[in-house]
Coordinates of C-alpha atoms in Angstrom, one line a residue:
Chain E
X203 CA -34.4 -55.5 2.1
X204 CA -33.3 -58.7 3.7
X205 CA -35.0 -61.0 1.3
X206 CA -36.8 -60.6 -1.9
X207 CA -38.6 -63.1 -4.1
X208 CA -39.8 -62.2 -7.5
X209 CA -42.0 -64.1 -9.9
X210 CA -41.6 -67.5 -8.1
X211 CA -43.1 -70.4 -10.0
X212 CA -42.7 -73.9 -8.6
X213 CA -43.8 -76.8 -10.9
X214 CA -43.3 -80.3 -9.4
X215 CA -44.5 -83.6 -11.0
X216 CA -47.1 -82.0 -13.1
X217 CA -48.6 -79.6 -10.5
X218 CA -48.1 -75.9 -10.1
X219 CA -47.4 -75.6 -6.4
X220 CA -46.6 -71.9 -6.6
X221 CA -47.4 -69.4 -9.3
X222 CA -46.2 -65.9 -9.7
X223 CA -45.4 -65.1 -6.1
X224 CA -43.5 -61.9 -5.4
X225 CA -42.8 -60.8 -1.9
X226 CA -40.2 -59.3 0.3
X227 CA -39.1 -59.5 3.9
X228 CA -38.0 -56.3 5.6
X229 CA -35.6 -56.0 8.5
X230 CA -37.4 -55.7 11.8
X231 CA -40.8 -57.0 10.6
X232 CA -42.6 -60.3 11.3
X233 CA -44.4 -61.7 8.3
X234 CA -46.9 -64.5 8.7
X235 CA -47.8 -66.8 5.9
X236 CA -51.3 -68.3 6.3
X237 CA -53.5 -70.4 4.1
X238 CA -55.4 -73.6 4.1
X239 CA -53.7 -77.0 4.0
X240 CA -51.9 -77.6 0.7
X241 CA -52.0 -73.9 -0.3
X242 CA -48.2 -74.0 -0.8
X243 CA -47.0 -72.4 2.5
X244 CA -44.3 -74.9 3.2
X245 CA -43.3 -75.0 -0.5
X246 CA -42.9 -71.2 -0.4
X247 CA -40.7 -71.5 2.7
X248 CA -38.6 -74.3 1.0
X249 CA -38.1 -72.1 -2.1
X250 CA -37.1 -69.1 0.1
X251 CA -34.5 -71.1 2.0
X252 CA -33.1 -72.8 -1.2
X253 CA -34.2 -76.4 -0.4
X254 CA -36.3 -76.4 -3.6
X255 CA -35.1 -74.6 -6.6
X256 CA -37.9 -72.5 -8.1
X257 CA -38.9 -73.5 -11.6
X258 CA -38.7 -69.8 -12.5
X259 CA -38.2 -66.6 -10.6
X260 CA -35.5 -65.5 -8.3
X261 CA -34.8 -65.3 -4.5
X262 CA -32.4 -62.7 -3.3
X263 CA -30.8 -62.7 0.1
X264 CA -29.4 -59.3 1.0
X265 CA -29.3 -58.5 -2.7
X266 CA -27.5 -61.6 -3.9
X267 CA -29.2 -64.7 -5.4
X268 CA -29.4 -67.5 -2.8
X269 CA -27.3 -69.9 -4.8
X270 CA -24.5 -67.4 -5.2
X271 CA -23.8 -67.4 -1.4
X272 CA -21.0 -69.5 0.0
X273 CA -22.8 -72.1 2.2
X274 CA -21.2 -71.2 5.6
X275 CA -21.5 -67.4 5.0
X276 CA -25.2 -67.8 4.2
X277 CA -25.7 -69.9 7.3
X278 CA -24.6 -66.9 9.4
X279 CA -27.4 -64.7 8.1
X280 CA -30.2 -67.2 7.3
X281 CA -31.6 -69.7 9.8
X282 CA -34.5 -72.1 9.0
X283 CA -36.7 -74.1 11.4
X284 CA -38.3 -77.1 9.6
X285 CA -41.7 -78.3 10.4
X286 CA -40.5 -81.7 11.6
X287 CA -37.2 -82.8 12.8
X288 CA -35.8 -86.3 12.3
X289 CA -33.1 -86.3 14.9
X290 CA -33.1 -89.7 16.4
X291 CA -29.8 -89.8 18.3
X292 CA -29.5 -89.1 22.1
X293 CA -27.9 -85.7 22.0
X294 CA -28.5 -83.5 25.0
X295 CA -30.5 -80.3 24.4
X296 CA -27.3 -78.3 24.8
X297 CA -25.5 -80.4 22.2
X298 CA -28.3 -79.9 19.7
X299 CA -28.3 -76.1 20.2
X300 CA -24.5 -76.0 20.0
X301 CA -24.7 -77.4 16.4
X302 CA -26.0 -74.0 15.5
X303 CA -22.6 -72.5 16.1
X304 CA -20.9 -74.7 13.4
X305 CA -20.8 -71.8 10.8
X306 CA -19.4 -69.4 13.3
X307 CA -15.9 -68.7 14.6
X308 CA -16.7 -67.0 17.8
X309 CA -14.8 -69.3 20.1
X310 CA -16.0 -72.0 22.6
X311 CA -16.7 -69.6 25.5
X312 CA -18.9 -67.3 23.6
X313 CA -20.7 -70.2 21.9
X314 CA -21.5 -71.7 25.3
X315 CA -23.0 -68.4 26.5
X316 CA -25.1 -68.1 23.3
X317 CA -26.3 -71.7 23.6
X318 CA -27.3 -71.1 27.3
X319 CA -29.1 -67.9 26.4
X320 CA -30.9 -69.4 23.5
X321 CA -32.1 -72.3 25.6
X322 CA -33.4 -69.9 28.3
X323 CA -35.1 -67.7 25.7
X324 CA -37.4 -70.5 24.8
X325 CA -37.9 -71.7 28.4
X326 CA -35.7 -74.8 27.8
X327 CA -32.9 -74.0 30.2
X328 CA -34.0 -76.8 32.4
X329 CA -33.6 -79.3 29.5
X330 CA -29.9 -78.6 28.9
X331 CA -28.6 -82.0 30.0
X332 CA -31.7 -84.0 29.1
X333 CA -31.6 -86.3 26.0
X334 CA -33.4 -85.1 22.9
X335 CA -34.8 -88.6 22.3
X336 CA -36.5 -88.6 25.7
X337 CA -38.3 -85.2 25.3
X338 CA -41.9 -84.5 24.5
X339 CA -42.9 -83.1 21.1
X340 CA -43.2 -79.6 22.5
X341 CA -39.8 -79.8 24.2
X342 CA -38.1 -81.0 21.1
X343 CA -39.7 -78.2 19.1
X344 CA -38.4 -75.6 21.7
X345 CA -34.9 -77.0 21.5
X346 CA -35.0 -76.8 17.7
X347 CA -36.2 -73.2 17.9
X348 CA -33.4 -72.4 20.4
X349 CA -31.0 -74.0 17.8
X350 CA -32.1 -71.7 14.9
X351 CA -32.1 -68.7 17.3
X352 CA -28.5 -69.5 18.4
X353 CA -27.5 -69.7 14.7
X354 CA -28.3 -66.0 14.1
X355 CA -28.0 -64.7 17.7
X356 CA -25.7 -61.8 16.9
X357 CA -25.8 -59.4 14.0
X358 CA -23.9 -60.7 11.0
X359 CA -21.3 -58.6 9.1
X360 CA -22.6 -60.3 5.9
X361 CA -25.9 -58.4 6.0
X362 CA -29.4 -58.5 7.5
X363 CA -30.4 -61.6 9.3
X364 CA -33.4 -63.7 8.1
X365 CA -35.3 -66.2 10.2
X366 CA -37.7 -68.6 8.5
X367 CA -40.0 -70.7 10.7
X368 CA -42.3 -73.4 9.5
X369 CA -45.2 -73.9 12.0
X370 CA -43.0 -73.0 15.0
X371 CA -45.8 -73.3 17.5
X372 CA -47.7 -76.4 16.3
X373 CA -46.7 -78.6 19.3
X374 CA -46.9 -75.8 21.9
X375 CA -49.3 -75.2 24.7
X376 CA -50.8 -71.7 25.0
X377 CA -48.1 -70.2 27.2
X378 CA -45.3 -71.5 25.1
X379 CA -47.1 -70.2 22.0
X380 CA -47.1 -66.8 23.5
X381 CA -43.5 -67.1 24.7
X382 CA -42.4 -68.1 21.2
X383 CA -44.1 -65.2 19.6
X384 CA -42.6 -62.9 22.2
X385 CA -39.1 -64.2 21.4
X386 CA -39.7 -63.8 17.6
X387 CA -40.9 -60.3 18.2
X388 CA -37.8 -59.5 20.2
X389 CA -35.6 -60.8 17.4
X390 CA -37.5 -58.7 14.9
X391 CA -36.9 -55.8 17.3
X392 CA -33.2 -56.3 16.8
X393 CA -33.6 -56.0 13.0
X394 CA -34.1 -59.6 12.0
X395 CA -36.5 -60.2 9.1
X396 CA -38.8 -63.0 10.3
X397 CA -41.1 -65.2 8.2
X398 CA -43.3 -67.7 10.0
X399 CA -45.8 -70.1 8.5
X400 CA -48.7 -70.3 10.9
X401 CA -52.0 -72.1 10.7
X402 CA -53.8 -70.1 13.4
X403 CA -55.2 -66.9 11.9
X404 CA -55.6 -65.3 15.3
X405 CA -52.1 -66.1 16.3
X406 CA -50.8 -64.7 13.0
X407 CA -52.9 -61.5 13.3
X408 CA -51.7 -60.9 16.9
X409 CA -47.9 -61.2 16.2
X410 CA -47.3 -60.3 12.6
X411 CA -46.7 -56.9 11.0
X412 CA -47.7 -58.4 7.6
X413 CA -49.7 -61.3 6.5
X414 CA -49.4 -63.2 3.3
X415 CA -52.4 -65.3 2.4
X416 CA -51.8 -68.2 0.1
X417 CA -54.5 -70.0 -1.7
X418 CA -53.8 -72.8 -4.2
X419 CA -50.3 -71.6 -4.8
X420 CA -51.1 -68.0 -5.5
X421 CA -50.9 -64.9 -3.3
X422 CA -54.5 -64.1 -2.3
X423 CA -53.6 -61.1 -0.1
X424 CA -50.6 -59.3 1.2
X425 CA -50.8 -56.5 3.8
X426 CA -51.2 -55.7 7.5
X427 CA -53.5 -58.1 9.4
X428 CA -56.1 -55.3 9.5
X429 CA -56.0 -54.8 5.7
X430 CA -55.9 -58.5 4.9
X431 CA -58.4 -60.1 7.2
X432 CA -61.9 -59.7 6.1
X433 CA -65.0 -61.8 6.1
X434 CA -65.1 -62.4 2.4
X435 CA -61.4 -63.3 2.1
X436 CA -61.7 -65.8 4.9
X437 CA -64.7 -67.4 3.3
X438 CA -63.2 -67.4 -0.1
X439 CA -59.8 -68.8 0.9
X440 CA -60.7 -71.1 3.9
X441 CA -64.3 -71.9 3.0
X442 CA -65.4 -70.8 6.4
X443 CA -68.1 -68.4 7.4
X444 CA -66.9 -66.3 10.3
X445 CA -67.2 -62.9 12.0
X446 CA -64.4 -60.6 12.7
X447 CA -64.1 -58.5 15.9
X448 CA -61.3 -56.4 17.3
X449 CA -59.3 -57.9 20.2
X450 CA -60.6 -56.1 23.4
X451 CA -57.2 -54.9 24.4
X452 CA -54.8 -54.8 21.4
X453 CA -57.4 -54.0 18.8
X454 CA -56.0 -56.5 16.3
X455 CA -58.6 -58.4 14.3
X456 CA -59.9 -61.7 15.6
X457 CA -61.6 -64.4 13.6
X458 CA -64.5 -65.9 15.5
X459 CA -66.5 -68.9 14.1
Chain Z
X48 CA -29.9 -94.5 29.0
X49 CA -27.2 -92.5 30.8
X50 CA -23.8 -92.1 29.2
X51 CA -21.3 -94.2 31.0
X52 CA -18.3 -91.8 30.8
X53 CA -17.4 -88.4 29.7
X54 CA -15.5 -88.4 26.4
X55 CA -12.0 -87.7 27.5
X56 CA -11.6 -90.4 30.1
X57 CA -13.2 -92.9 27.8
X58 CA -10.7 -92.1 25.0
X59 CA -7.8 -92.1 27.5
X60 CA -8.9 -95.6 28.7
X61 CA -8.9 -96.9 25.1
X62 CA -5.5 -95.3 24.4
X63 CA -4.1 -97.2 27.4
X64 CA -5.9 -100.4 26.6
X65 CA -4.8 -100.7 23.0
X66 CA -1.0 -100.9 23.6
X67 CA -1.6 -103.4 26.5
X68 CA -3.7 -105.5 24.1
X69 CA -1.1 -105.3 21.4
X70 CA 1.6 -106.6 23.8
X71 CA -0.7 -109.3 25.0
X72 CA -1.5 -110.3 21.4
X73 CA 2.2 -110.4 20.6
X74 CA 2.7 -112.8 23.6
X75 CA -0.1 -115.1 22.7
X76 CA -0.1 -117.9 20.2
X77 CA 0.8 -121.6 19.9
X78 CA 4.2 -120.6 21.3
X79 CA 3.7 -118.1 24.2
X80 CA 6.4 -115.6 24.6
X81 CA 6.7 -113.7 27.9
X82 CA 7.4 -109.9 27.9
X83 CA 10.9 -110.7 29.2
X84 CA 11.6 -113.1 26.4
X85 CA 10.1 -110.6 23.9
X86 CA 12.5 -107.9 25.0
X87 CA 15.4 -110.4 24.9
X88 CA 14.5 -111.6 21.4
X89 CA 14.2 -108.0 20.1
X90 CA 17.5 -106.8 21.6
X91 CA 19.1 -110.0 20.3
X92 CA 17.8 -109.3 16.8
X93 CA 19.0 -105.7 16.9
X94 CA 22.5 -106.9 18.0
X95 CA 22.8 -109.5 15.3
X96 CA 20.0 -109.2 12.6
X97 CA 21.5 -111.9 10.5
X98 CA 21.0 -114.7 13.0
X99 CA 17.6 -114.1 14.6
X100 CA 16.4 -116.3 17.4
X101 CA 13.3 -118.5 17.1
X102 CA 11.4 -116.0 19.3
X103 CA 12.5 -113.1 17.2
X104 CA 11.4 -114.9 14.0
X105 CA 8.0 -115.6 15.4
X106 CA 7.6 -112.1 16.7
X107 CA 8.9 -110.1 13.7
X108 CA 7.8 -112.4 10.8
X109 CA 4.5 -113.7 12.0
X110 CA 3.0 -111.9 15.0
X111 CA 4.0 -108.3 14.5
X112 CA 2.6 -107.9 10.9
X113 CA -0.5 -109.9 12.0
X114 CA -1.2 -107.6 15.0
X115 CA -0.5 -104.5 13.0
X116 CA -2.9 -105.8 10.3
X117 CA -5.5 -106.6 12.8
X118 CA -5.3 -103.2 14.5
X119 CA -5.4 -101.3 11.2
X120 CA -8.3 -103.3 9.8
X121 CA -10.2 -102.9 13.1
X122 CA -9.6 -99.2 13.1
X123 CA -10.7 -98.7 9.5
X124 CA -13.7 -100.9 9.7
X125 CA -15.0 -99.4 12.9
X126 CA -14.4 -95.8 12.0
X127 CA -15.9 -96.2 8.5
X128 CA -18.9 -97.8 10.3
X129 CA -19.2 -94.8 12.6
X130 CA -19.1 -92.5 9.7
X131 CA -21.7 -94.4 7.6
X132 CA -24.0 -94.6 10.6
X133 CA -23.8 -90.9 10.9
X134 CA -24.2 -90.3 7.1
X135 CA -27.3 -92.6 6.9
X136 CA -28.6 -91.3 10.3
X137 CA -29.1 -94.9 11.2
X138 CA -27.3 -96.7 14.0
X139 CA -27.8 -100.0 12.2
X140 CA -25.9 -99.0 9.1
X141 CA -22.6 -100.8 8.4
X142 CA -20.1 -100.8 5.5
X143 CA -21.9 -103.8 3.9
X144 CA -24.9 -101.5 3.3
X145 CA -23.3 -99.6 0.4
X146 CA -22.3 -102.8 -1.3
X147 CA -18.6 -102.7 -0.7
X148 CA -18.4 -105.9 1.2
X149 CA -20.5 -108.0 -1.1
X150 CA -18.8 -106.5 -4.2
X151 CA -15.4 -107.5 -2.6
X152 CA -16.6 -111.0 -2.0
X153 CA -17.6 -111.4 -5.6
X154 CA -14.3 -110.0 -6.7
X155 CA -12.5 -112.5 -4.5
X156 CA -14.6 -115.5 -5.5
X157 CA -14.2 -114.6 -9.2
X158 CA -10.4 -114.6 -8.8
X159 CA -10.5 -117.8 -6.8
X160 CA -12.6 -119.7 -9.3
X161 CA -11.5 -118.2 -12.7
X162 CA -7.9 -117.3 -12.1
X163 CA -6.8 -119.9 -9.6
X164 CA -4.2 -121.1 -12.1
X165 CA -2.5 -117.6 -12.3
X166 CA -1.8 -117.8 -8.6
X167 CA 1.9 -117.1 -8.9
X168 CA 1.4 -113.9 -10.9
X169 CA 1.4 -111.5 -8.0
X170 CA 3.1 -113.5 -5.3
X171 CA 6.2 -111.3 -5.8
X172 CA 4.3 -108.5 -4.1
X173 CA 3.1 -110.7 -1.3
X174 CA -0.5 -109.5 -1.8
X175 CA -2.0 -112.1 -4.1
X176 CA -4.5 -111.8 -6.9
X177 CA -7.4 -112.4 -4.6
X178 CA -6.8 -109.2 -2.7
X179 CA -6.8 -107.2 -6.0
X180 CA -10.0 -108.9 -7.1
X181 CA -11.6 -108.1 -3.8
X182 CA -10.5 -104.4 -3.8
X183 CA -11.7 -104.0 -7.4
X184 CA -15.0 -105.7 -6.7
X185 CA -15.7 -103.6 -3.6
X186 CA -14.8 -100.3 -5.3
X187 CA -16.9 -101.2 -8.4
X188 CA -20.0 -102.1 -6.3
X189 CA -19.7 -98.9 -4.3
X190 CA -19.5 -96.7 -7.4
X191 CA -22.5 -98.6 -8.8
X192 CA -24.6 -98.0 -5.7
X193 CA -23.5 -94.4 -5.5
X194 CA -24.4 -93.8 -9.2
X195 CA -27.7 -95.5 -8.8
X196 CA -28.7 -93.2 -5.9
X197 CA -27.4 -90.0 -7.4
X198 CA -29.6 -87.8 -9.5
X199 CA -29.6 -84.1 -10.5
X200 CA -30.9 -83.4 -7.0
X201 CA -28.0 -85.0 -5.2
X202 CA -27.5 -88.4 -3.6
X203 CA -30.5 -89.9 -1.8
X204 CA -29.3 -92.0 1.2
X205 CA -32.6 -93.9 1.1
X206 CA -32.1 -94.9 -2.5
X207 CA -28.5 -95.8 -1.6
X208 CA -29.8 -98.2 1.1
X209 CA -32.1 -99.8 -1.4
X210 CA -29.5 -100.0 -4.2
X211 CA -27.0 -101.4 -1.7
X212 CA -29.5 -104.2 -0.8
X213 CA -30.1 -104.9 -4.5
X214 CA -26.4 -105.0 -5.3
X215 CA -25.8 -107.3 -2.3
X216 CA -28.5 -109.6 -3.5
X217 CA -27.0 -109.8 -7.0
X218 CA -23.6 -110.3 -5.5
X219 CA -25.0 -113.1 -3.4
X220 CA -26.4 -114.8 -6.5
X221 CA -23.2 -114.4 -8.4
X222 CA -21.3 -115.8 -5.4
X223 CA -23.7 -118.8 -5.3
X224 CA -23.2 -119.4 -9.0
X225 CA -19.4 -119.3 -8.7
X226 CA -19.7 -121.7 -5.7
X227 CA -21.7 -124.0 -7.9
X228 CA -19.0 -124.0 -10.6
X229 CA -16.1 -124.3 -8.1
X230 CA -14.4 -127.5 -7.1
X231 CA -14.0 -128.5 -3.5
X232 CA -10.7 -126.7 -2.9
X233 CA -11.9 -123.5 -4.4
X234 CA -15.1 -123.7 -2.3
X235 CA -13.1 -124.0 0.8
X236 CA -11.0 -121.0 -0.1
X237 CA -14.1 -119.0 -0.9
X238 CA -15.8 -119.7 2.4
X239 CA -12.6 -119.2 4.4
X240 CA -12.2 -115.8 2.7
X241 CA -15.8 -114.9 3.5
X242 CA -15.2 -115.6 7.2
X243 CA -12.3 -113.2 7.3
X244 CA -9.0 -114.1 8.6
X245 CA -5.8 -112.4 9.6
X246 CA -3.8 -115.6 9.1
X247 CA -2.5 -114.4 5.7
X248 CA -0.9 -111.4 7.3
X249 CA 2.6 -110.4 6.1
X250 CA 4.5 -107.1 6.1
X251 CA 3.2 -105.7 2.7
X252 CA -0.4 -106.4 3.7
X253 CA 0.0 -104.9 7.1
X254 CA 1.7 -101.8 5.8
X255 CA -0.9 -101.1 3.2
X256 CA -3.6 -101.5 5.8
X257 CA -1.7 -99.2 8.2
X258 CA -1.4 -96.6 5.5
X259 CA -5.1 -96.6 5.0
X260 CA -5.6 -96.5 8.8
X261 CA -3.4 -93.4 9.1
X262 CA -5.3 -91.7 6.3
X263 CA -8.6 -92.3 8.2
X264 CA -7.0 -91.0 11.4
X265 CA -6.0 -87.8 9.7
X266 CA -9.2 -87.3 7.6
X267 CA -12.2 -88.5 9.6
X268 CA -11.9 -86.2 12.6
X269 CA -12.3 -83.3 10.2
X270 CA -15.7 -84.6 9.2
X271 CA -17.0 -84.8 12.7
X272 CA -18.9 -81.6 12.9
X273 CA -20.4 -82.2 9.4
X274 CA -21.6 -85.6 10.6
X275 CA -23.1 -84.1 13.8
X276 CA -25.0 -81.6 11.7
X277 CA -26.1 -84.4 9.3
X278 CA -27.8 -86.2 12.2
X279 CA -30.3 -83.3 12.3
X280 CA -31.2 -84.0 8.7
X281 CA -29.8 -83.2 5.3
X282 CA -31.7 -80.0 4.8
X283 CA -30.8 -78.8 8.3
X284 CA -27.2 -79.6 7.7
X285 CA -27.3 -77.5 4.5
X286 CA -28.8 -74.6 6.5
X287 CA -25.9 -74.9 8.9
X288 CA -23.5 -74.2 6.0
X289 CA -22.4 -77.8 5.3
X290 CA -21.9 -78.7 1.7
X291 CA -23.9 -81.9 2.1
X292 CA -23.3 -83.4 -1.4
X293 CA -19.6 -83.0 -1.2
X294 CA -19.4 -84.4 2.3
X295 CA -21.4 -87.4 1.1
X296 CA -19.2 -88.0 -1.9
X297 CA -16.0 -87.7 0.2
X298 CA -17.3 -90.1 2.9
X299 CA -18.5 -92.7 0.4
X300 CA -15.2 -92.6 -1.4
X301 CA -13.3 -92.9 1.8
X302 CA -15.4 -95.9 2.8
X303 CA -14.9 -97.6 -0.5
X304 CA -11.1 -97.1 -0.2
X305 CA -10.9 -98.0 3.5
X306 CA -13.3 -101.0 3.6
X307 CA -12.3 -102.1 0.1
X308 CA -8.6 -102.2 1.2
X309 CA -9.4 -103.9 4.5
X310 CA -11.5 -106.6 2.9
X311 CA -8.9 -107.2 0.3
X312 CA -6.2 -107.6 3.0
X313 CA -8.1 -109.6 5.6
X314 CA -11.3 -110.9 4.0
X315 CA -14.8 -110.1 5.1
X316 CA -14.5 -109.5 8.9
X317 CA -18.1 -109.1 10.0
X318 CA -19.6 -107.1 12.7
X319 CA -16.7 -104.8 13.8
X320 CA -18.1 -101.9 11.7
X321 CA -21.6 -102.3 13.1
X322 CA -21.0 -103.1 16.8
X323 CA -18.0 -100.9 17.8
X324 CA -19.5 -97.5 16.9
X325 CA -22.7 -98.5 18.5
X326 CA -21.0 -99.5 21.8
X327 CA -19.0 -96.2 21.7
X328 CA -22.2 -94.2 21.2
X329 CA -23.8 -96.0 24.2
X330 CA -20.8 -95.2 26.3
X331 CA -20.2 -91.5 25.5
X332 CA -23.1 -90.3 23.4
X333 CA -23.5 -89.6 19.7
X334 CA -21.1 -86.7 19.3
X335 CA -18.8 -87.6 16.4
X336 CA -15.8 -85.8 17.9
X337 CA -15.9 -88.7 20.4
X338 CA -17.5 -91.4 18.3
X339 CA -15.0 -91.4 15.5
X340 CA -11.7 -91.6 17.6
X341 CA -13.5 -93.9 20.1
X342 CA -14.6 -96.3 17.3
X343 CA -11.2 -96.2 15.7
X344 CA -9.4 -97.2 18.9
X345 CA -12.2 -99.6 20.0
X346 CA -12.2 -101.3 16.6
X347 CA -8.4 -101.8 16.7
X348 CA -8.7 -103.1 20.3
X349 CA -11.5 -105.5 19.5
X350 CA -9.8 -107.0 16.4
X351 CA -6.4 -107.4 18.1
X352 CA -8.1 -109.2 21.0
X353 CA -10.4 -111.3 18.8
X354 CA -7.4 -112.4 16.7
X355 CA -5.4 -113.3 19.7
X356 CA -8.3 -115.5 20.8
X357 CA -8.6 -117.0 17.4
X358 CA -5.0 -118.2 17.7
X359 CA -5.3 -119.9 21.0
X360 CA -8.8 -121.4 21.4
X361 CA -8.2 -124.5 19.3
X362 CA -4.4 -124.3 19.2
X363 CA -2.3 -125.4 17.4
X364 CA -5.0 -124.9 14.7
X365 CA -6.6 -121.5 14.5
X366 CA -10.1 -120.1 13.9
X367 CA -11.0 -117.5 11.2
X368 CA -11.0 -114.2 13.1
X369 CA -14.4 -113.2 11.7
X370 CA -16.0 -116.1 13.5
X371 CA -14.5 -114.9 16.8
X372 CA -15.6 -111.2 16.3
X373 CA -19.2 -112.4 15.7
X374 CA -19.2 -115.0 18.5
X375 CA -17.8 -112.6 21.1
X376 CA -19.5 -109.4 19.8
X377 CA -23.0 -110.5 19.2
X378 CA -23.9 -111.6 22.7
X379 CA -22.3 -108.6 24.2
X380 CA -24.2 -106.4 21.8
X381 CA -27.5 -108.1 22.6
X382 CA -26.8 -107.7 26.3
X383 CA -26.2 -104.0 25.9
X384 CA -29.4 -103.5 23.8
X385 CA -31.4 -105.3 26.4
X386 CA -30.0 -103.0 29.1
X387 CA -30.8 -100.0 27.0
X388 CA -34.4 -101.1 26.5
X389 CA -34.9 -101.8 30.2
X390 CA -33.7 -98.3 31.1
X391 CA -36.1 -96.6 28.7

């Protein structure tokens, strides 16, 4: 088990943002978190990465509580992509991605290779000398994705790697959405436990092994996309009448409305 | 905006320019001393230290401590400015933002107005009571701003900015009140102090500032990677394994010590901490492994040159150095900003 959360409650300023959430991330699987706006998806991600301390409950990374890890050691196993980035200084794409190697001691030559490979993995190789402040939203998001990939590029001796992504594809066109999901799947194939907050149910169903559905801070469903997605759940959680049909080729469920 | 130069040649250029500027500054003044005369005076002094020549006296007692003080103060102000701009993720941050400059000016004014009569008390050390008042005031204001912005969840840099503005406003009011109570002589002392001047330089002051400058040179480069990571955002830096809260506390303490000392030794020299890191960033990009040494060298260079100019423009009288740094720096800064905007 790469990451396990049990009995997470998050109470902030008089509101219960999360109540009684227990979940786990297995090595080699992609877990998608879906839910309507304000359901607590990002809050859950922030609790899992240690940005927000849970009011009660516990998050274990490779069997040890998050807070018990030394910061640099933890950074070699856990990488987090935030929803928005505030970088406002003219770094080149290469320099941004190179920041991911701060917690590592692999040497400059190896770091350069990893940075280049990570940029190419997200189709941002052509950006390497461009300035971050001059990039489009989608390009910035790809560079940030390359950064978190470079952070956990190689297996860590400290334990299973975990990748947490908050809306990684929100600024992408269709082909880059697909590319991102392919990269994420490839990472999972190497044994990384991936959790991605996604707002597109079809995208989630297509790429995830497991889906967590959040509704008003509680876990409404947890299982494979085929188990989780049904017409009554979508109507109950999202307030949307829809029909479900299998994808003509892959057979994964598709929500049509 | 393209970077002008790669990092290494830019730093090399500054490393060559600084000694040249130091020699030029030693030559310049109401009495100009050629390099030949300088060498002659120094060898003469080494031969018979008991009977120094006129040139040797000017060089060793007046100009050398002054140039050393200028270089050290410039180095500390600019490198602290670079560090704060990184910490606040804001290229417009400067040391006055965290209250250290305004606190120091209240400290200095308080001493000038209330303790003018004890003037002789600390003259034995060559530092003067005003310097102590300024250092204490700066340190107290920084601690106050830091405490106001720190809660159980850590230090919020946004709250620090606001608290810094509030503390500066209070300091401005207290300064005004002290000015109202002061007599003409004290008023003139206060306003001269606030313009910043290296004219009070002597060896004890220069050596204290140099000590702080050496500390900055040793310490700050170690924080470069943490500062780079902080530019991404605090939470991102934490996920890269940086202990953000400890880095913040260390950097703020260093700034209070560095800028507090500099302000105590040379008054409030404006603009160096803001403009130099900005220029360096325009030249070689935002990487702190370049910005910190570049700002340190550039700050020293700028202040040495500005002070040399301050000594000659209206010779035999001299201008407060802070006026020169603002007069020379601001138009240059505006020109660069305009160039940057046009190239966007």
